[in-house]
């Protein structure tokens, strides 16, 4: 059975989970953060190399200010609380997204968490925060344009591999398996470049309910996919 190396998840449905229980959306987001912690633990157990979690999109700034504040506070508190045990468990933490919109203090904490865990190798945990797939393509284009202007890259040398190196995930590689919880069948401006050949898995479970068994089910589903990348299926071995 093939285990995906890189799983990327849109953790959707916190608000609906709370409304179904007559609770404020904040309670759904808190339960969502706990679910994320458990999924990181399961990812290590399964032996994933990389787990990318979508925590806050470029478009989520358009939610009411109180919800935006709550989500960013929860993010900060969760990182503070979990960083010690993530580090002890060999997790390398990194963030992708336009972090310049955050306060200097939060940006500093994010950089410190990345620095502290940079030599860990058990699991790459990537948190996409203030992230958008279109933003990522534009920031890669800007960096390449600057390198061209500085004479470091010739325009004719720009190819998919050069472009990919300037995308946020670059060295971590593309997700093998994409999961979205919460019932919607859309990508919502997540990893537009990187999802080109990912297997797409949609779960109707709301994110706070997505547990160890749910992730194992998705990973089992992945193991039965035949990935062709545009080629023909591999012929069975002679005699086999
Ligand atoms: C996902 O849950 C969390 C974020 C987008 C930050 P939602 O808040 O989108 O929950 P629903 O989709 O409204 O249920
Ligand atoms: C996607 O969920 C973003 C995150 C989970 C962080 P949304 O709830 O923002 O997506 P839409 O609005 O349903 O497309
Ligand atoms: Mg949603």
mmCIF file of C-alpha atoms and ligand atoms in Angstrom:
data_model
loop_
_atom_site.group_PDB
_atom_site.id
_atom_site.type_symbol
_atom_site.label_atom_id
_atom_site.label_comp_id
_atom_site.label_asym_id
_atom_site.label_seq_id
_atom_site.Cartn_x
_atom_site.Cartn_y
_atom_site.Cartn_z
ATOM 1 C CA UNK A 1 0.000 0.000 0.000
ATOM 2 C CA UNK A 2 1.426 3.384 -0.883
ATOM 3 C CA UNK A 3 1.377 6.007 1.842
ATOM 4 C CA UNK A 4 1.260 9.622 0.664
ATOM 5 C CA UNK A 5 4.389 11.585 1.540
ATOM 6 C CA UNK A 6 2.665 14.941 1.560
ATOM 7 C CA UNK A 7 -0.933 15.573 2.626
ATOM 8 C CA UNK A 8 -2.530 19.033 2.372
ATOM 9 C CA UNK A 9 -5.794 19.772 4.176
ATOM 10 C CA UNK A 10 -8.463 22.473 3.973
ATOM 11 C CA UNK A 11 -9.802 22.330 7.520
ATOM 12 C CA UNK A 12 -13.343 23.529 6.823
ATOM 13 C CA UNK A 13 -16.595 23.403 8.801
ATOM 14 C CA UNK A 14 -15.760 24.818 12.244
ATOM 15 C CA UNK A 15 -18.584 27.382 12.101
ATOM 16 C CA UNK A 16 -21.240 24.867 11.072
ATOM 17 C CA UNK A 17 -20.035 22.414 13.731
ATOM 18 C CA UNK A 18 -20.651 25.098 16.379
ATOM 19 C CA UNK A 19 -24.034 26.232 14.973
ATOM 20 C CA UNK A 20 -25.283 22.657 14.961
ATOM 21 C CA UNK A 21 -24.649 22.637 18.705
ATOM 22 C CA UNK A 22 -26.116 26.082 19.346
ATOM 23 C CA UNK A 23 -22.634 27.333 20.220
ATOM 24 C CA UNK A 24 -20.802 30.483 19.033
ATOM 25 C CA UNK A 25 -18.465 30.092 16.036
ATOM 26 C CA UNK A 26 -15.528 30.675 18.401
ATOM 27 C CA UNK A 27 -16.241 27.322 20.064
ATOM 28 C CA UNK A 28 -16.036 25.643 16.653
ATOM 29 C CA UNK A 29 -12.668 27.232 15.970
ATOM 30 C CA UNK A 30 -11.339 26.114 19.365
ATOM 31 C CA UNK A 31 -12.459 22.539 18.689
ATOM 32 C CA UNK A 32 -10.928 22.857 15.229
ATOM 33 C CA UNK A 33 -7.561 23.746 16.760
ATOM 34 C CA UNK A 34 -7.741 20.650 18.969
ATOM 35 C CA UNK A 35 -8.586 18.500 15.941
ATOM 36 C CA UNK A 36 -5.556 19.941 14.143
ATOM 37 C CA UNK A 37 -3.295 18.991 17.048
ATOM 38 C CA UNK A 38 -4.573 15.385 16.966
ATOM 39 C CA UNK A 39 -4.162 15.184 13.184
ATOM 40 C CA UNK A 40 -0.535 16.305 13.472
ATOM 41 C CA UNK A 41 0.047 13.480 15.938
ATOM 42 C CA UNK A 42 -1.628 10.958 13.620
ATOM 43 C CA UNK A 43 0.415 12.249 10.686
ATOM 44 C CA UNK A 44 3.587 11.402 12.610
ATOM 45 C CA UNK A 45 2.272 7.940 13.477
ATOM 46 C CA UNK A 46 1.346 7.214 9.855
ATOM 47 C CA UNK A 47 4.792 8.350 8.773
ATOM 48 C CA UNK A 48 3.869 11.284 6.533
ATOM 49 C CA UNK A 49 6.835 13.441 5.546
ATOM 50 C CA UNK A 50 4.877 16.662 5.161
ATOM 51 C CA UNK A 51 1.504 17.907 6.370
ATOM 52 C CA UNK A 52 0.224 21.249 5.092
ATOM 53 C CA UNK A 53 -2.766 22.756 6.909
ATOM 54 C CA UNK A 54 -4.822 25.701 5.622
ATOM 55 C CA UNK A 55 -5.502 27.824 8.700
ATOM 56 C CA UNK A 56 -6.470 31.229 7.278
ATOM 57 C CA UNK A 57 -6.912 32.317 3.675
ATOM 58 C CA UNK A 58 -6.203 35.680 2.042
ATOM 59 C CA UNK A 59 -9.983 35.963 1.640
ATOM 60 C CA UNK A 60 -10.726 35.226 5.322
ATOM 61 C CA UNK A 61 -9.771 38.865 6.135
ATOM 62 C CA UNK A 62 -13.236 39.709 4.785
ATOM 63 C CA UNK A 63 -14.929 38.016 7.757
ATOM 64 C CA UNK A 64 -16.169 40.204 10.650
ATOM 65 C CA UNK A 65 -13.280 41.811 12.524
ATOM 66 C CA UNK A 66 -14.092 39.995 15.743
ATOM 67 C CA UNK A 67 -13.816 36.596 14.029
ATOM 68 C CA UNK A 68 -10.548 37.557 12.320
ATOM 69 C CA UNK A 69 -9.125 38.669 15.674
ATOM 70 C CA UNK A 70 -10.299 35.485 17.312
ATOM 71 C CA UNK A 71 -8.731 33.280 14.622
ATOM 72 C CA UNK A 72 -5.374 35.060 14.795
ATOM 73 C CA UNK A 73 -5.366 34.998 18.634
ATOM 74 C CA UNK A 74 -6.179 31.311 18.581
ATOM 75 C CA UNK A 75 -3.381 30.703 16.088
ATOM 76 C CA UNK A 76 -0.898 32.560 18.276
ATOM 77 C CA UNK A 77 -1.983 30.828 21.467
ATOM 78 C CA UNK A 78 -1.923 27.398 19.815
ATOM 79 C CA UNK A 79 1.607 27.905 18.495
ATOM 80 C CA UNK A 80 2.799 29.089 21.919
ATOM 81 C CA UNK A 81 1.198 26.146 23.677
ATOM 82 C CA UNK A 82 2.257 23.446 21.215
ATOM 83 C CA UNK A 83 5.723 24.533 20.096
ATOM 84 C CA UNK A 84 7.513 22.710 22.938
ATOM 85 C CA UNK A 85 5.923 19.341 22.290
ATOM 86 C CA UNK A 86 6.158 19.758 18.505
ATOM 87 C CA UNK A 87 9.881 20.372 18.908
ATOM 88 C CA UNK A 88 10.300 17.423 21.308
ATOM 89 C CA UNK A 89 8.580 15.200 18.764
ATOM 90 C CA UNK A 90 10.903 16.200 15.937
ATOM 91 C CA UNK A 91 8.409 18.329 14.034
ATOM 92 C CA UNK A 92 9.806 21.019 11.761
ATOM 93 C CA UNK A 93 7.342 23.886 11.660
ATOM 94 C CA UNK A 94 7.079 26.422 8.858
ATOM 95 C CA UNK A 95 4.542 28.963 7.681
ATOM 96 C CA UNK A 96 3.508 29.955 4.188
ATOM 97 C CA UNK A 97 1.559 33.103 3.360
ATOM 98 C CA UNK A 98 1.851 36.891 3.300
ATOM 99 C CA UNK A 99 2.843 37.367 6.897
ATOM 100 C CA UNK A 100 3.578 41.100 6.582
ATOM 101 C CA UNK A 101 -0.058 41.877 7.495
ATOM 102 C CA UNK A 102 0.529 40.489 10.998
ATOM 103 C CA UNK A 103 1.850 42.464 13.957
ATOM 104 C CA UNK A 104 5.629 42.599 14.351
ATOM 105 C CA UNK A 105 5.318 40.576 17.558
ATOM 106 C CA UNK A 106 3.438 37.751 15.835
ATOM 107 C CA UNK A 107 5.851 37.742 12.898
ATOM 108 C CA UNK A 108 8.723 37.483 15.370
ATOM 109 C CA UNK A 109 7.115 34.534 17.168
ATOM 110 C CA UNK A 110 6.533 32.768 13.856
ATOM 111 C CA UNK A 111 10.153 33.259 12.819
ATOM 112 C CA UNK A 112 11.363 32.003 16.221
ATOM 113 C CA UNK A 113 9.218 28.866 15.972
ATOM 114 C CA UNK A 114 10.645 28.160 12.509
ATOM 115 C CA UNK A 115 14.188 28.786 13.696
ATOM 116 C CA UNK A 116 13.828 26.601 16.786
ATOM 117 C CA UNK A 117 12.534 23.589 14.833
ATOM 118 C CA UNK A 118 14.484 23.984 11.591
ATOM 119 C CA UNK A 119 16.753 20.953 12.136
ATOM 120 C CA UNK A 120 13.933 18.536 12.992
ATOM 121 C CA UNK A 121 13.158 15.762 10.551
ATOM 122 C CA UNK A 122 10.279 13.587 11.822
ATOM 123 C CA UNK A 123 7.557 15.628 10.074
ATOM 124 C CA UNK A 124 7.401 18.889 8.141
ATOM 125 C CA UNK A 125 4.360 20.753 9.411
ATOM 126 C CA UNK A 126 3.431 23.647 7.140
ATOM 127 C CA UNK A 127 0.759 26.087 8.276
ATOM 128 C CA UNK A 128 -0.763 28.159 5.467
ATOM 129 C CA UNK A 129 -1.850 31.394 7.099
ATOM 130 C CA UNK A 130 -2.886 34.545 5.241
ATOM 131 C CA UNK A 131 -2.220 32.283 2.291
ATOM 132 C CA UNK A 132 -3.746 32.325 -1.170
ATOM 133 C CA UNK A 133 -2.794 30.240 -4.200
ATOM 134 C CA UNK A 134 -2.949 33.324 -6.440
ATOM 135 C CA UNK A 135 -0.818 35.304 -3.982
ATOM 136 C CA UNK A 136 1.754 32.492 -4.105
ATOM 137 C CA UNK A 137 1.967 32.573 -7.924
ATOM 138 C CA UNK A 138 2.268 36.370 -7.888
ATOM 139 C CA UNK A 139 4.986 36.414 -5.191
ATOM 140 C CA UNK A 140 6.966 33.800 -7.152
ATOM 141 C CA UNK A 141 6.615 35.933 -10.302
ATOM 142 C CA UNK A 142 7.825 39.060 -8.457
ATOM 143 C CA UNK A 143 10.874 37.272 -7.096
ATOM 144 C CA UNK A 144 11.734 35.883 -10.528
ATOM 145 C CA UNK A 145 11.260 39.327 -12.128
ATOM 146 C CA UNK A 146 13.623 40.846 -9.549
ATOM 147 C CA UNK A 147 16.196 38.117 -10.193
ATOM 148 C CA UNK A 148 15.925 38.823 -13.935
ATOM 149 C CA UNK A 149 16.337 42.565 -13.384
ATOM 150 C CA UNK A 150 19.433 41.847 -11.280
ATOM 151 C CA UNK A 151 20.831 39.648 -14.055
ATOM 152 C CA UNK A 152 20.740 36.493 -11.921
ATOM 153 C CA UNK A 153 18.267 34.661 -14.190
ATOM 154 C CA UNK A 154 17.864 35.012 -17.956
ATOM 155 C CA UNK A 155 14.174 35.292 -18.997
ATOM 156 C CA UNK A 156 14.612 32.358 -21.379
ATOM 157 C CA UNK A 157 15.765 30.170 -18.482
ATOM 158 C CA UNK A 158 12.400 30.464 -16.689
ATOM 159 C CA UNK A 159 10.816 27.039 -16.845
ATOM 160 C CA UNK A 160 8.472 25.033 -14.598
ATOM 161 C CA UNK A 161 11.296 23.887 -12.396
ATOM 162 C CA UNK A 162 12.634 27.441 -11.892
ATOM 163 C CA UNK A 163 9.102 28.683 -11.241
ATOM 164 C CA UNK A 164 8.397 25.875 -8.758
ATOM 165 C CA UNK A 165 11.541 26.758 -6.815
ATOM 166 C CA UNK A 166 10.087 30.200 -6.159
ATOM 167 C CA UNK A 167 6.717 28.914 -4.944
ATOM 168 C CA UNK A 168 6.181 28.737 -1.184
ATOM 169 C CA UNK A 169 6.312 24.943 -0.912
ATOM 170 C CA UNK A 170 9.327 24.644 -3.267
ATOM 171 C CA UNK A 171 11.630 22.048 -1.708
ATOM 172 C CA UNK A 172 8.778 20.347 0.184
ATOM 173 C CA UNK A 173 7.226 19.183 -3.070
ATOM 174 C CA UNK A 174 3.628 18.921 -4.210
ATOM 175 C CA UNK A 175 0.926 17.271 -2.069
ATOM 176 C CA UNK A 176 0.157 13.688 -3.052
ATOM 177 C CA UNK A 177 -3.184 13.835 -1.304
ATOM 178 C CA UNK A 178 -5.457 16.862 -0.898
ATOM 179 C CA UNK A 179 -8.253 16.631 1.681
ATOM 180 C CA UNK A 180 -11.128 19.065 2.204
ATOM 181 C CA UNK A 181 -13.544 18.527 5.063
ATOM 182 C CA UNK A 182 -16.900 20.252 5.511
ATOM 183 C CA UNK A 183 -18.697 19.018 2.413
ATOM 184 C CA UNK A 184 -17.691 21.656 -0.154
ATOM 185 C CA UNK A 185 -16.066 20.460 -3.375
ATOM 186 C CA UNK A 186 -13.804 23.409 -4.086
ATOM 187 C CA UNK A 187 -10.198 24.495 -3.712
ATOM 188 C CA UNK A 188 -10.921 28.003 -2.305
ATOM 189 C CA UNK A 189 -7.621 29.476 -3.507
ATOM 190 C CA UNK A 190 -5.434 26.915 -1.688
ATOM 191 C CA UNK A 191 -2.308 25.541 -3.413
ATOM 192 C CA UNK A 192 -3.228 26.301 -7.043
ATOM 193 C CA UNK A 193 0.170 25.523 -8.553
ATOM 194 C CA UNK A 194 0.959 22.533 -6.359
ATOM 195 C CA UNK A 195 -2.339 20.633 -6.691
ATOM 196 C CA UNK A 196 -1.815 19.956 -10.416
ATOM 197 C CA UNK A 197 -1.529 16.190 -9.872
ATOM 198 C CA UNK A 198 -2.715 15.677 -6.294
ATOM 199 C CA UNK A 199 -5.418 13.130 -5.577
ATOM 200 C CA UNK A 200 -8.499 15.047 -4.375
ATOM 201 C CA UNK A 201 -10.457 13.703 -1.390
ATOM 202 C CA UNK A 202 -13.606 15.380 -0.086
ATOM 203 C CA UNK A 203 -15.139 14.509 3.257
ATOM 204 C CA UNK A 204 -18.562 15.606 4.495
ATOM 205 C CA UNK A 205 -17.317 15.524 8.081
ATOM 206 C CA UNK A 206 -16.959 18.942 9.700
ATOM 207 C CA UNK A 207 -13.350 19.674 10.662
ATOM 208 C CA UNK A 208 -13.700 19.332 14.473
ATOM 209 C CA UNK A 209 -15.059 15.787 13.894
ATOM 210 C CA UNK A 210 -12.220 14.776 11.558
ATOM 211 C CA UNK A 211 -10.182 12.393 13.710
ATOM 212 C CA UNK A 212 -7.516 9.737 13.474
ATOM 213 C CA UNK A 213 -9.908 7.230 11.870
ATOM 214 C CA UNK A 214 -11.000 9.854 9.308
ATOM 215 C CA UNK A 215 -7.412 10.546 8.268
ATOM 216 C CA UNK A 216 -6.647 6.810 8.078
ATOM 217 C CA UNK A 217 -9.685 6.357 5.823
ATOM 218 C CA UNK A 218 -8.447 9.095 3.478
ATOM 219 C CA UNK A 219 -4.966 7.583 3.405
ATOM 220 C CA UNK A 220 -6.429 4.123 2.620
ATOM 221 C CA UNK A 221 -8.479 5.665 -0.196
ATOM 222 C CA UNK A 222 -5.258 7.197 -1.548
ATOM 223 C CA UNK A 223 -3.510 3.832 -1.497
ATOM 224 C CA UNK A 224 -6.030 2.515 -4.036
ATOM 225 C CA UNK A 225 -5.661 5.343 -6.532
ATOM 226 C CA UNK A 226 -3.739 4.690 -9.678
ATOM 227 C CA UNK A 227 -1.667 7.770 -10.389
ATOM 228 C CA UNK A 228 -0.833 8.105 -14.077
ATOM 229 C CA UNK A 229 0.466 11.697 -14.441
ATOM 230 C CA UNK A 230 -0.781 11.690 -18.029
ATOM 231 C CA UNK A 231 0.980 8.457 -18.919
ATOM 232 C CA UNK A 232 -0.610 5.086 -19.637
ATOM 233 C CA UNK A 233 -1.097 2.664 -16.747
ATOM 234 C CA UNK A 234 1.994 0.596 -16.044
ATOM 235 C CA UNK A 235 1.754 -2.747 -17.832
ATOM 236 C CA UNK A 236 1.669 -5.799 -15.578
ATOM 237 C CA UNK A 237 5.047 -7.517 -15.382
ATOM 238 C CA UNK A 238 5.388 -10.424 -17.864
ATOM 239 C CA UNK A 239 3.984 -13.558 -16.285
ATOM 240 C CA UNK A 240 2.642 -11.493 -13.381
HETATM 241 C C1 LIG B 1 -12.764 26.751 8.754
HETATM 242 O O1 LIG B 1 -14.049 26.747 9.260
HETATM 243 C C2 LIG B 1 -11.859 27.710 9.479
HETATM 244 C C3 LIG B 1 -11.444 28.870 8.671
HETATM 245 C C4 LIG B 1 -11.829 29.151 7.459
HETATM 246 C C5 LIG B 1 -10.503 29.772 9.274
HETATM 247 P P1 LIG B 1 -15.116 27.851 8.822
HETATM 248 O O2 LIG B 1 -15.007 29.000 9.743
HETATM 249 O O3 LIG B 1 -14.994 28.192 7.382
HETATM 250 O O4 LIG B 1 -16.461 27.045 9.090
HETATM 251 P P2 LIG B 1 -17.753 27.033 8.186
HETATM 252 O O5 LIG B 1 -17.344 26.711 6.792
HETATM 253 O O6 LIG B 1 -18.348 28.410 8.295
HETATM 254 O O7 LIG B 1 -18.612 25.979 8.791
HETATM 255 C C1 LIG B 2 -11.096 27.734 3.219
HETATM 256 O O1 LIG B 2 -12.319 27.707 3.879
HETATM 257 C C2 LIG B 2 -10.050 28.413 4.048
HETATM 258 C C3 LIG B 2 -9.615 27.704 5.256
HETATM 259 C C4 LIG B 2 -10.052 26.559 5.700
HETATM 260 C C5 LIG B 2 -8.582 28.349 5.999
HETATM 261 P P1 LIG B 2 -13.419 28.849 3.651
HETATM 262 O O2 LIG B 2 -14.549 28.526 4.542
HETATM 263 O O3 LIG B 2 -12.799 30.189 3.805
HETATM 264 O O4 LIG B 2 -13.799 28.652 2.111
HETATM 265 P P2 LIG B 2 -15.125 29.032 1.323
HETATM 266 O O5 LIG B 2 -15.463 30.449 1.682
HETATM 267 O O6 LIG B 2 -16.179 28.083 1.759
HETATM 268 O O7 LIG B 2 -14.785 28.833 -0.117
HETATM 269 MG MG1 LIG B 3 -15.820 27.482 5.666
#
